[in-house]
Amino acid sequence: MRLFSHRLGLALAAVVCAGTAGAVAPALTAQAATGCQVTYTITNQWPGGFGANVSVNNIGDPVNGWKLTWSFDAGQTITELWNGSHTQSGAQVTVNDAGYNSSIPTNGTTSFGFNGSWNGSNPVPTDFALNGTPCTGTVASPSASPTRSPDSSPSASPSPSAGPSTSPSASPSPTPSVSPSGTTPPTNPVGKVLTVAAGSPFRPVTHVATGGLYGLAENSKPADSTLLPLKVNSLTQPAPGVGQRPNGQPPGGDSLLVAPQATRVGAGEYIRMPDIYPNFPYQWVSWDDWLAKVNTMVRARLNATSVTNIEGWELWNEPNWTWNTSAAGSFNDGWTRTYRAVRALDTTTPIVGPSIAYYNRSWLSSFLSSAKAAGTLPDIICWHELSDPTAIAAHIADYRSLESSLGISPRRISINEYAATSEVDVPGRIASYVAKFERAGVETAHRAFWYEYGTMNGLVVNNSQPTGTWWLYKWYGDMAGRMVTTTPPAQTGLDGFASYDSTRKIVNVVLGDESGTNTVRLTGIGALGPSVRVTLESTHTPNRFTSVPAATAISDIVYRVTGDQLLVTVPNMATSNAYHVVVQPAAGVPSYQQRYEAENASVFRAQRQTGSSASEGGYVGRIDNNTSTHRTDSYVDFVVNVPTARTYTMTIGYANGDDATATQGLAVNGGSWSTVSYPATSGWGQFGATVSTSVGLKAGYNVIRLAKGSPGFSGGTGYAELDYIQLT
């Protein structure tokens, strides 16, 4: 059973009601002006179940202690609720404050979330009332002079001044309706402070750390629906003909057999060659045996001409303790011998290594010196970070220093195993790992394998249900535009990573690894306007076998912004939890992401580049390859998410510095090919030109490929650089 939907905001209603309260009893003093507005959002929906968030905006006088009531019209039932307590009698629902959120100032907002069940239909409720006052979106002001009824007994059935709306607005607003000024934000930070400099981007969003060792298994495990929202960057999978039996499991996850699924979700793969052996640590047989296996593996890959997502050969794994020196000789010599055996057959696929179990400068110095002398330096340098993220920044800085001292040009860095058994399923700790990988410029990072194939290393249970840690990676997957600088108070404890999408004016922050009440200081947000909507949610993993169908909503508040800075308080943090802060203009943003930057997409055998005229400062060039074998073809895969199934106009920003028109192939979700033509422009890297075409998309996630070459496509002509696509 599919327990969640990726179509966020499937139903959204701002049910606007207001009225007067307390008209029955005689009043000896003037009553408070009352008014409220409710925004009810179905955040996730699956067969038989759904998640919802309810935001209550008080547009009357301050409220101290609140109760919200409504009725379900189609038999829905609340199964669990957070940030409040609830009772339900038949269709009638009552939610009371949780104590800590009992006060709602004028123009202030409180929110709570819940999971529920449904059968047949799941309409949005409309008859909300706050402390007995129907919410109609207007303020009822009492008489300035108190009055007393002349009768000793008031009317038993007073008529309210306005009845509740019986249906949601035909065009509901996606944001709370609030005063333009918003609530005054905190002026002093509380606890530890994570600074997010939205005006200081440092790299494009590429979801560096969304990857896994043995993340996939044959037969589409886990389901594509759990992977597409994460924007999986890359994977390390076992060799073709895998023999490895980790934890006693049957061999699985063969890199070539899972390649179709990896390709469907936009993920590249490294092939771990020693996994041809059944045991770990690997049991060496002989050089004749190993070189024969290398030959078999490489030829199997070369013969798989429809496989286009292989991005590296990992020649060995953790040689600092798994290489049998007494039987095989020194690893440095073994590396060179294996490198040359691979290159004799495959001259183009990058080589990854040495993949040591932990960072060791002296070990790497010996290895790199030997490889440099032999002409067998890896294209991608790799080691593992499996015991606490606090030293990652120092390790990478030290490696760069070592590399330079040896006269070696900068290598791309992959950490293709990260997080210990005690960390990998702890969202708060993972937030710290990801933050450090992003800031340090790591190209790829993969969650370590400790338990079973085909779960993205504990992100998915029962093949299609998310665990709590999945939601952290979902928040990561939602990031677009550019990563922006985050500054933690130290390398231990509180840390986080953030992005800013300037086309939608959305700041996303993910943080964790700290307890107590702490603060996110945002700077450089002037472009978002004088007031911003700030939503806060969290996620927790009870254990790796428990599904968590939704993140936990904490607050939804509109703040007034002075200058370009804002303090956001994150209350009652738990060290094991991760937290998600979204900041956007209070006036609202487009209901779905329309622009997708090429440099944010999955890029195969092309280059992410920078340019002042490019949208978000980046683009993809060198989309050059079109070969008959297809394994070195150049293409870009855009993972997009749209609200409805229909034909969309796709506008492509591009540059073509040649004199002639260039062409690329276009395919959606692996379907039939069409051709896109790019007339010549003013020059390479000079953007502003666009072409448009139509694409038929299904509701939810789709993968759009633009290719110079690809299986099933006869090949493009000339050269075109891609800036972005926009769907309208």
XYZ file of C-alpha atoms in Angstrom:
728
model
C 0.000 0.000 0.000
C 1.318 3.415 -0.901
C 1.368 5.467 2.259
C 2.093 8.900 0.924
C 1.681 11.152 -2.033
C 4.264 13.414 -3.585
C 1.638 15.841 -4.751
C 1.994 18.306 -1.913
C -0.869 20.668 -1.469
C -3.259 18.186 -3.059
C -6.108 20.131 -1.539
C -5.843 23.563 -0.013
C -8.643 25.662 1.422
C -8.570 28.968 3.200
C -11.923 28.749 4.910
C -12.652 32.321 5.886
C -15.163 32.912 8.640
C -15.622 35.508 11.340
C -18.306 36.471 13.770
C -19.056 37.690 17.253
C -18.678 35.542 20.319
C -20.518 35.569 23.625
C -23.801 37.092 22.377
C -25.860 34.918 24.724
C -24.705 36.165 28.132
C -25.207 39.738 29.339
C -22.031 41.771 29.056
C -20.878 44.024 31.871
C -17.743 45.135 29.988
C -16.885 45.544 26.348
C -16.125 42.237 24.619
C -12.991 41.616 22.540
C -13.222 41.990 18.801
C -13.126 38.484 17.324
C -12.189 37.097 13.956
C -10.239 34.225 12.478
C -9.161 32.545 9.282
C -8.214 28.903 8.813
C -5.999 27.410 6.120
C -6.494 23.636 5.860
C -3.875 21.881 3.691
C -3.843 18.216 2.725
C -0.080 17.685 2.638
C -0.040 13.984 1.751
C -2.633 11.483 0.606
C -2.518 7.751 -0.002
C -5.177 5.035 -0.313
C -7.111 5.152 2.931
C -4.965 7.752 4.652
C -3.831 11.348 4.536
C -1.823 14.008 6.349
C -3.010 17.570 6.903
C -1.813 20.851 8.343
C -4.194 23.396 9.858
C -3.101 27.018 10.244
C -5.233 29.347 12.384
C -4.782 33.090 11.887
C -6.240 35.324 14.610
C -7.412 38.584 13.005
C -9.209 39.770 16.122
C -7.971 40.722 19.579
C -5.333 38.524 21.280
C -6.448 35.018 22.284
C -5.145 33.236 25.384
C -6.277 29.642 25.220
C -7.933 28.326 22.085
C -10.227 25.587 20.837
C -10.851 24.944 17.134
C -13.855 22.923 16.003
C -15.077 21.628 12.670
C -16.900 18.649 11.191
C -15.845 16.092 8.600
C -18.471 15.586 5.905
C -17.248 12.259 4.506
C -16.454 10.129 7.543
C -12.772 11.056 7.891
C -11.131 10.199 11.218
C -8.062 11.690 12.901
C -5.597 8.965 13.918
C -2.827 11.118 15.426
C -2.320 14.845 15.981
C 0.596 17.053 17.045
C 0.894 20.568 18.499
C -2.468 20.117 20.215
C -4.890 17.571 21.676
C -8.063 16.384 20.013
C -11.340 14.603 20.536
C -13.705 13.366 17.848
C -17.335 12.372 18.225
C -18.669 11.145 14.921
C -18.064 13.898 12.415
C -17.417 16.597 15.030
C -13.753 17.384 15.764
C -12.391 19.503 18.614
C -8.718 20.498 18.855
C -7.373 22.268 21.951
C -4.061 24.090 22.295
C -1.012 22.243 23.641
C -0.277 24.778 26.376
C 2.934 26.169 24.942
C 1.018 27.501 21.918
C -2.081 28.728 23.768
C -1.558 32.432 22.977
C -2.287 33.845 19.535
C -1.612 37.593 19.210
C -3.530 39.814 16.839
C -2.493 38.855 13.291
C -0.596 35.934 14.790
C -0.835 32.369 13.587
C -0.675 28.970 15.227
C -0.783 25.630 13.487
C -1.066 21.931 14.127
C -0.914 18.829 11.986
C -2.467 15.411 11.950
C -2.730 12.118 10.121
C -6.132 10.700 9.330
C -8.077 8.006 7.528
C -10.620 8.370 4.740
C -12.768 6.168 2.529
C -14.405 7.149 -0.737
C -13.663 10.863 -0.714
C -11.683 13.357 1.339
C -13.279 16.805 0.974
C -11.905 19.833 2.785
C -13.911 20.876 5.876
C -15.468 24.351 5.856
C -17.208 25.029 9.171
C -14.278 26.041 11.371
C -14.862 27.950 14.614
C -12.301 29.356 17.039
C -13.495 29.423 20.648
C -17.029 29.182 19.320
C -16.666 32.001 16.793
C -17.168 30.936 13.159
C -14.132 31.771 11.059
C -15.242 33.912 8.109
C -12.183 36.113 7.655
C -13.727 39.303 9.010
C -13.581 40.932 12.428
C -16.725 41.439 14.471
C -16.397 44.506 16.732
C -18.639 44.630 19.814
C -20.650 47.634 20.843
C -18.553 50.360 22.473
C -21.117 50.616 25.323
C -21.859 47.454 27.261
C -25.508 46.515 27.474
C -27.592 44.197 29.584
C -30.580 42.272 28.314
C -33.805 43.446 29.953
C -34.936 39.865 30.256
C -33.833 37.745 33.198
C -33.197 34.886 30.798
C -31.402 35.506 27.507
C -32.690 34.021 24.304
C -31.880 30.345 24.162
C -31.082 30.474 20.450
C -29.256 33.659 19.506
C -28.541 34.183 15.845
C -24.933 34.738 14.920
C -24.204 37.753 12.783
C -22.795 35.571 10.047
C -22.951 31.862 9.332
C -19.970 29.757 8.338
C -19.072 29.420 4.695
C -20.407 26.210 3.241
C -17.679 25.792 0.615
C -14.058 26.797 0.179
C -13.055 29.645 -2.045
C -12.842 28.699 -5.688
C -9.305 30.105 -5.804
C -7.865 29.522 -2.323
C -4.710 31.373 -1.353
C -1.712 29.120 -0.624
C -0.650 31.383 2.256
C -2.329 32.742 5.374
C -4.204 36.010 4.994
C -2.440 38.394 7.353
C -1.703 42.006 7.991
C 1.062 43.174 5.631
C 3.200 43.989 8.638
C 3.069 40.526 10.198
C 4.177 39.549 13.685
C 7.228 41.200 15.198
C 10.041 38.623 15.077
C 12.405 37.872 17.962
C 15.073 40.529 18.455
C 17.541 38.471 20.495
C 18.795 34.987 19.667
C 18.097 32.147 22.064
C 20.506 29.274 22.621
C 22.969 28.404 19.897
C 22.814 30.212 16.549
C 23.065 28.833 13.009
C 23.624 31.706 10.574
C 22.230 31.340 7.056
C 23.535 33.897 4.563
C 20.925 33.755 1.803
C 22.888 36.382 -0.121
C 26.073 34.273 -0.164
C 25.631 31.371 -2.597
C 28.640 29.110 -3.100
C 27.583 26.238 -5.382
C 24.539 25.013 -7.317
C 22.123 22.643 -5.644
C 23.072 19.115 -6.736
C 21.924 17.097 -3.696
C 25.500 16.000 -3.102
C 24.773 13.687 -0.155
C 21.627 12.018 -1.490
C 23.213 8.726 -2.377
C 23.706 5.288 -0.955
C 25.931 2.239 -0.929
C 23.846 -0.688 -2.219
C 20.816 1.630 -2.083
C 18.954 -0.269 -4.796
C 18.115 -3.927 -5.309
C 16.817 -5.725 -8.350
C 13.107 -5.561 -9.245
C 12.766 -1.851 -8.452
C 13.495 -1.915 -4.745
C 12.656 0.532 -3.288
C 9.823 1.944 -5.395
C 10.545 4.822 -7.789
C 7.915 6.864 -5.950
C 10.162 6.941 -2.878
C 13.262 7.969 -4.841
C 12.093 10.694 -7.223
C 11.289 13.235 -4.477
C 14.817 12.829 -3.083
C 16.624 13.778 -6.336
C 19.123 10.946 -5.858
C 22.559 12.103 -6.969
C 24.461 8.823 -7.243
C 24.949 5.332 -5.839
C 27.704 2.805 -5.262
C 26.462 -0.606 -6.383
C 28.085 -4.064 -6.522
C 29.943 -5.314 -9.561
C 28.240 -7.063 -12.474
C 27.850 -10.701 -11.503
C 27.944 -9.701 -7.829
C 29.072 -12.366 -5.393
C 29.068 -10.263 -2.214
C 26.806 -11.593 0.544
C 26.687 -8.835 3.170
C 25.221 -9.858 6.513
C 24.506 -13.285 5.052
C 22.077 -11.954 2.449
C 21.972 -13.451 -1.046
C 23.985 -11.459 -3.600
C 22.010 -8.492 -4.886
C 22.069 -4.968 -6.215
C 24.040 -5.818 -9.381
C 25.022 -2.437 -10.837
C 23.938 -3.294 -14.364
C 20.654 -4.878 -13.309
C 19.593 -1.896 -11.188
C 20.804 0.618 -13.789
C 17.375 0.999 -15.465
C 15.793 2.062 -12.178
C 18.709 4.312 -11.263
C 18.378 5.954 -14.658
C 14.620 6.429 -14.225
C 15.251 8.495 -11.097
C 18.250 10.431 -12.442
C 21.001 8.693 -10.431
C 24.527 7.846 -11.517
C 26.432 4.784 -10.319
C 29.910 3.792 -9.211
C 30.692 0.087 -9.692
C 32.466 -1.479 -6.683
C 34.645 -4.080 -8.357
C 35.794 -6.273 -5.418
C 32.154 -7.084 -4.655
C 32.575 -9.818 -7.226
C 33.913 -11.771 -4.243
C 31.364 -13.353 -1.864
C 33.038 -12.542 1.449
C 33.908 -9.410 3.365
C 36.703 -8.848 4.141
C 37.483 -9.980 0.609
C 39.312 -13.300 0.311
C 42.102 -12.991 -2.232
C 42.623 -15.935 -4.595
C 45.373 -14.975 -7.042
C 46.353 -12.330 -9.548
C 45.235 -14.535 -12.419
C 41.828 -14.888 -10.772
C 41.486 -11.161 -10.031
C 42.555 -9.944 -13.478
C 40.202 -12.447 -15.115
C 37.384 -11.073 -12.961
C 38.330 -7.494 -13.886
C 38.205 -8.433 -17.562
C 34.791 -10.074 -17.144
C 33.318 -7.124 -15.232
C 34.539 -4.453 -17.640
C 33.411 -6.375 -20.700
C 29.982 -6.925 -19.143
C 29.639 -3.199 -18.673
C 30.864 -2.395 -22.196
C 28.385 -4.874 -23.648
C 25.494 -3.249 -21.759
C 25.107 -0.532 -24.398
C 21.760 0.660 -23.071
C 23.314 1.518 -19.685
C 24.368 5.166 -19.660
C 24.581 6.111 -15.981
C 27.896 4.496 -14.937
C 30.106 7.270 -13.568
C 33.036 5.391 -12.092
C 34.953 2.179 -11.496
C 35.800 1.769 -7.809
C 38.850 -0.503 -8.009
C 38.900 -1.684 -4.384
C 37.192 -1.025 -1.057
C 38.934 -0.153 2.226
C 42.347 -1.476 1.158
C 43.932 -0.217 4.367
C 42.510 -3.338 6.012
C 40.989 -5.591 3.327
C 43.950 -5.856 0.926
C 45.919 -9.082 1.441
C 49.470 -7.754 1.200
C 51.095 -11.097 2.002
C 49.302 -12.803 -0.905
C 48.837 -9.963 -3.399
C 51.810 -7.683 -2.722
C 51.601 -4.000 -1.884
C 48.332 -2.235 -2.552
C 50.068 0.599 -4.425
C 51.414 -1.879 -6.948
C 48.079 -3.709 -7.017
C 46.260 -0.451 -7.702
C 48.462 0.323 -10.705
C 48.064 -3.173 -12.079
C 44.271 -3.070 -11.741
C 44.039 0.474 -13.093
C 45.914 -0.536 -16.240
C 43.756 -3.626 -16.697
C 40.604 -1.497 -16.628
C 42.056 1.191 -18.881
C 43.154 -1.422 -21.445
C 39.450 -2.033 -22.084
C 37.681 1.158 -20.979
C 39.540 4.398 -21.632
C 36.842 6.842 -20.551
C 34.919 5.849 -17.406
C 36.374 7.695 -14.384
C 38.325 5.642 -11.867
C 37.489 6.026 -8.170
C 39.728 5.319 -5.202
C 41.510 4.387 -3.042
C 38.348 4.258 -0.855
C 40.122 3.834 2.467
C 38.011 3.185 5.556
C 38.906 6.528 7.175
C 40.975 9.590 6.374
C 44.712 8.919 6.818
C 47.142 11.524 5.480
C 50.278 9.380 5.565
C 48.518 6.446 3.875
C 47.163 8.738 1.157
C 50.524 10.448 0.696
C 52.180 7.117 -0.060
C 49.362 6.059 -2.373
C 49.196 9.320 -4.317
C 52.957 9.544 -4.731
C 53.048 6.017 -6.146
C 50.039 6.579 -8.426
C 51.451 9.863 -9.712
C 54.761 8.223 -10.580
C 52.951 5.377 -12.371
C 50.471 7.632 -14.188
C 47.539 5.941 -12.461
C 46.027 8.694 -10.316
C 42.314 8.232 -9.663
C 39.969 10.658 -11.375
C 37.881 10.782 -8.191
C 39.559 10.595 -4.784
C 37.548 8.633 -2.260
C 37.566 7.756 1.418
C 34.938 6.995 4.066
C 33.621 9.038 7.009
C 32.053 6.529 9.376
C 32.530 7.908 12.860
C 31.295 11.404 13.665
C 31.133 14.302 11.192
C 33.084 16.806 13.272
C 36.415 16.200 11.507
C 35.126 16.255 7.914
C 36.052 19.884 7.224
C 39.566 19.356 8.610
C 40.021 16.147 6.597
C 39.071 17.776 3.315
C 41.208 20.843 3.969
C 44.148 18.590 4.837
C 43.630 16.518 1.694
C 43.652 19.630 -0.482
C 46.886 20.703 1.165
C 48.414 17.257 0.589
C 47.301 17.196 -3.028
C 48.869 20.582 -3.665
C 52.119 19.671 -1.912
C 52.478 16.644 -4.197
C 51.880 18.706 -7.340
C 48.621 16.928 -8.138
C 45.799 18.839 -9.797
C 42.575 18.983 -7.726
C 40.635 15.728 -7.806
C 36.882 15.450 -7.417
C 36.072 14.099 -3.939
C 33.605 11.340 -3.112
C 32.787 10.096 0.379
C 30.984 6.985 -0.749
C 30.254 5.695 2.746
C 29.160 7.988 5.559
C 27.548 7.643 9.010
C 28.011 4.906 11.599
C 25.346 2.385 12.599
C 24.431 4.659 15.516
C 24.082 7.667 13.184
C 22.701 6.594 9.826
C 19.069 6.528 11.030
C 19.314 9.678 13.158
C 18.044 12.689 11.156
C 19.700 15.262 13.414
C 23.144 13.738 12.953
C 22.636 13.312 9.208
C 21.892 17.049 8.946
C 25.377 17.685 10.324
C 27.010 15.306 7.830
C 25.229 16.854 4.855
C 26.061 20.401 5.974
C 29.764 19.616 6.181
C 29.864 17.813 2.827
C 28.141 20.716 1.094
C 30.358 23.427 2.598
C 33.542 21.476 1.886
C 32.786 21.027 -1.812
C 32.400 17.239 -1.864
C 31.012 16.070 -5.209
C 29.149 12.964 -4.024
C 28.450 11.265 -0.692
C 26.662 7.967 -0.100
C 24.898 6.673 2.995
C 26.766 3.689 4.418
C 25.369 0.189 4.069
C 24.869 -1.615 7.361
C 21.784 -3.770 7.041
C 19.914 -4.684 3.839
C 19.882 -3.997 0.108
C 17.186 -1.986 -1.607
C 16.068 0.414 1.135
C 18.247 3.427 0.293
C 20.090 2.467 3.472
C 17.100 2.684 5.768
C 15.176 5.531 4.153
C 12.357 3.246 2.987
C 10.532 0.405 4.717
C 8.178 -2.122 3.089
C 9.479 -0.943 -0.300
C 7.236 2.128 -0.470
C 6.915 3.707 2.964
C 9.193 6.507 4.206
C 11.022 6.362 7.506
C 11.632 9.499 9.531
C 15.046 10.083 7.960
C 13.454 10.004 4.486
C 11.828 13.357 5.237
C 15.188 15.050 5.768
C 16.239 13.928 2.293
C 12.849 14.986 0.910
C 13.486 18.501 2.259
C 16.934 18.313 0.674
C 15.351 17.165 -2.594
C 13.010 20.155 -2.551
C 15.971 22.530 -2.571
C 16.636 24.367 -5.835
C 18.745 27.264 -7.018
C 22.007 27.596 -5.100
C 23.362 26.363 -1.810
C 24.067 29.289 0.489
C 26.595 29.692 3.258
C 25.725 28.368 6.694
C 27.877 29.101 9.723
C 27.437 26.849 12.771
C 28.627 27.862 16.239
C 31.193 25.002 16.153
C 32.022 21.804 14.290
C 30.199 19.874 17.031
C 26.491 20.151 17.762
C 24.122 22.467 15.905
C 24.662 22.547 12.149
C 22.629 22.776 8.973
C 22.549 23.403 5.247
C 20.466 25.806 3.194
C 19.514 26.910 -0.304
C 18.014 29.987 -1.911
C 15.929 29.802 -5.072
C 15.928 33.382 -6.348
C 13.359 32.673 -9.061
C 10.738 31.725 -6.438
C 12.314 33.664 -3.556
C 12.320 30.654 -1.240
C 14.924 29.919 1.441
C 15.116 26.309 2.661
C 17.079 25.437 5.800
C 17.606 21.969 7.294
C 19.287 21.742 10.692
C 19.769 19.447 13.663
C 22.174 17.687 16.027
C 21.298 19.962 18.957
C 18.915 20.043 21.918
C 16.990 22.839 23.608
C 15.709 26.053 22.086
C 18.017 27.536 19.450
C 17.993 30.137 16.706
C 18.405 30.393 12.945
C 19.703 33.820 11.937
C 18.858 34.579 8.299
C 20.641 37.385 6.464
C 20.341 38.673 2.909
C 16.572 38.111 2.634
C 15.602 41.642 1.587
C 14.369 40.391 -1.788
C 11.570 38.459 -0.047
C 9.775 41.678 0.840
C 8.671 43.453 4.042
C 6.952 40.396 5.516
C 7.681 36.706 5.190
C 5.920 33.455 5.943
C 8.045 31.094 8.043
C 7.055 27.454 8.402
C 8.816 25.049 10.756
C 8.553 21.267 10.870
C 10.561 18.360 12.246
C 11.194 14.683 11.684
C 12.202 11.825 13.966
C 12.990 8.173 13.273
C 11.580 5.838 15.950
C 13.520 2.986 14.293
C 14.469 1.897 10.798
C 11.417 -0.381 10.474
C 8.742 2.164 11.381
C 7.139 4.189 8.625
C 6.645 7.894 9.233
C 3.963 9.080 6.798
C 4.498 12.805 7.391
C 6.820 15.286 8.985
C 5.615 17.001 12.156
C 4.382 20.574 11.704
C 5.513 22.959 14.438
C 4.563 26.492 13.418
C 3.450 28.685 10.527
C 3.936 32.401 11.216
C 4.091 35.604 9.181
C 6.844 37.929 10.401
C 7.631 41.544 9.695
C 11.159 41.954 8.289
C 13.316 44.920 9.169
C 16.229 45.335 6.772
C 17.317 42.012 5.365
C 17.653 39.904 8.511
C 15.382 37.666 10.562
C 15.741 35.534 13.680
C 13.741 32.303 13.734
C 13.449 30.483 17.046
C 13.416 26.678 16.905
C 11.905 25.592 20.238
C 12.491 22.419 22.210
C 14.878 20.757 19.781
C 15.835 17.118 20.280
C 19.368 16.158 19.241
C 18.158 13.173 17.238
C 15.584 15.166 15.248
C 16.045 17.246 12.108
C 14.200 20.517 11.524
C 13.084 22.285 8.362
C 12.634 26.042 8.087
C 11.062 27.501 4.933
C 11.021 31.267 4.427
C 9.078 32.814 1.553
C 7.260 36.063 0.767
C 4.060 36.448 2.787
C 2.297 37.414 -0.429
C 2.855 33.858 -1.682
C 4.858 32.014 -4.319
C 3.837 29.982 -7.386
C 1.875 26.895 -6.384
C 4.472 24.635 -8.020
C 8.069 24.970 -9.108
C 8.090 26.115 -12.713
C 11.767 26.835 -13.409
C 14.386 24.091 -13.174
C 18.021 25.067 -13.489
C 20.149 22.832 -15.708
C 22.974 22.861 -13.168
C 20.548 21.498 -10.532
C 19.666 18.546 -12.785
C 21.367 15.160 -13.261
C 24.257 15.824 -15.632
C 25.962 13.004 -17.520
C 29.217 13.556 -19.449
C 28.733 17.298 -19.608
C 29.945 20.120 -17.355
C 28.317 22.449 -14.855
C 29.699 25.912 -15.498
C 29.203 29.458 -14.239
C 28.192 32.577 -16.171
C 27.024 36.033 -15.186
C 24.181 36.048 -17.715
C 22.888 32.597 -16.732
C 19.857 32.145 -14.513
C 21.107 31.528 -10.933
C 24.632 32.090 -12.258
C 25.074 28.579 -13.654
C 24.452 26.424 -16.712
C 25.474 23.121 -18.310
C 27.888 23.106 -21.239
C 30.018 20.567 -23.078
C 26.963 18.475 -23.910
C 29.047 17.098 -26.717
C 28.910 13.313 -26.965
C 26.817 11.259 -29.327
C 28.157 7.740 -29.801
C 26.902 4.531 -31.308
C 27.580 2.586 -28.102
C 25.776 5.246 -25.974
C 27.802 4.569 -22.812
C 29.557 7.934 -23.198
C 26.570 9.925 -24.470
C 25.961 13.421 -23.060
C 22.569 14.325 -21.615
C 20.800 16.197 -18.823
C 17.887 14.723 -16.845
C 15.474 17.115 -15.131
C 13.350 15.612 -12.339
C 10.241 17.811 -12.255
C 7.068 17.805 -10.188
C 3.781 19.175 -11.540
C 0.327 19.374 -9.946
C -1.843 18.075 -12.774
C -1.607 15.820 -15.798
C -1.720 17.964 -18.922
C 0.341 19.382 -21.754
C 2.801 22.021 -20.538
C 4.700 24.624 -22.499
C 8.395 24.040 -21.846
C 10.617 27.062 -22.415
C 14.337 26.311 -22.644
C 16.973 28.924 -21.909
C 20.093 28.209 -23.953
C 23.177 29.485 -25.770
C 24.597 28.374 -29.121
C 27.748 30.183 -30.205
C 28.001 28.374 -33.544
C 26.760 29.814 -36.812
C 24.397 26.906 -37.426
C 21.311 25.663 -35.607
C 22.023 22.916 -33.061
C 19.652 20.090 -32.106
C 19.068 17.847 -29.101
C 16.710 15.000 -28.390
C 13.806 15.392 -25.964
C 12.119 12.505 -24.139
C 9.791 12.369 -21.131
C 9.829 9.424 -18.709
C 11.787 7.282 -21.142
C 9.184 7.699 -23.878
C 9.413 8.541 -27.555
C 11.899 11.092 -28.849
C 11.350 14.448 -30.473
C 13.922 17.013 -31.566
C 14.525 20.491 -30.160
C 16.250 23.055 -32.406
C 18.458 25.845 -31.042
C 19.168 28.714 -33.460
C 22.540 30.450 -33.154
C 22.904 33.080 -30.420
C 25.365 35.865 -29.675
C 27.993 33.540 -28.229
C 28.890 30.689 -25.902
C 27.903 31.300 -22.305
C 25.797 34.306 -23.353
C 22.238 33.658 -22.233
C 18.865 35.251 -22.830
C 17.692 33.298 -25.873
C 14.859 30.771 -25.471
C 12.987 28.181 -27.503
C 9.665 26.594 -26.569
C 8.046 23.226 -27.109
C 5.209 21.192 -25.601
C 5.530 18.249 -23.217
C 2.833 15.960 -21.890
C 3.406 15.306 -18.181
C 1.638 13.126 -15.643
C 0.655 14.542 -12.268
C 3.541 14.278 -9.826
C 7.130 13.483 -10.727
C 8.458 13.212 -14.264
C 11.940 12.975 -15.782
C 12.640 15.160 -18.817
C 15.790 14.337 -20.786
C 17.579 16.709 -23.160
C 20.329 14.797 -24.951
C 23.051 15.100 -27.536
C 23.052 11.309 -27.539
C 20.999 8.625 -25.802
C 19.732 5.089 -26.435
C 16.847 5.208 -28.889
C 17.790 8.654 -30.190
C 19.589 9.057 -33.490
C 21.706 11.895 -32.131
C 21.799 15.659 -31.990
C 23.824 18.071 -34.087
C 26.034 21.011 -33.201
C 26.391 22.199 -29.633
C 23.902 23.890 -27.335
C 24.427 24.948 -23.728
C 21.475 24.662 -21.328
C 20.531 27.329 -18.789
C 17.099 26.179 -17.548
C 13.712 24.781 -18.466
C 10.445 26.430 -17.425
C 7.069 24.679 -17.343
C 3.862 26.687 -17.706
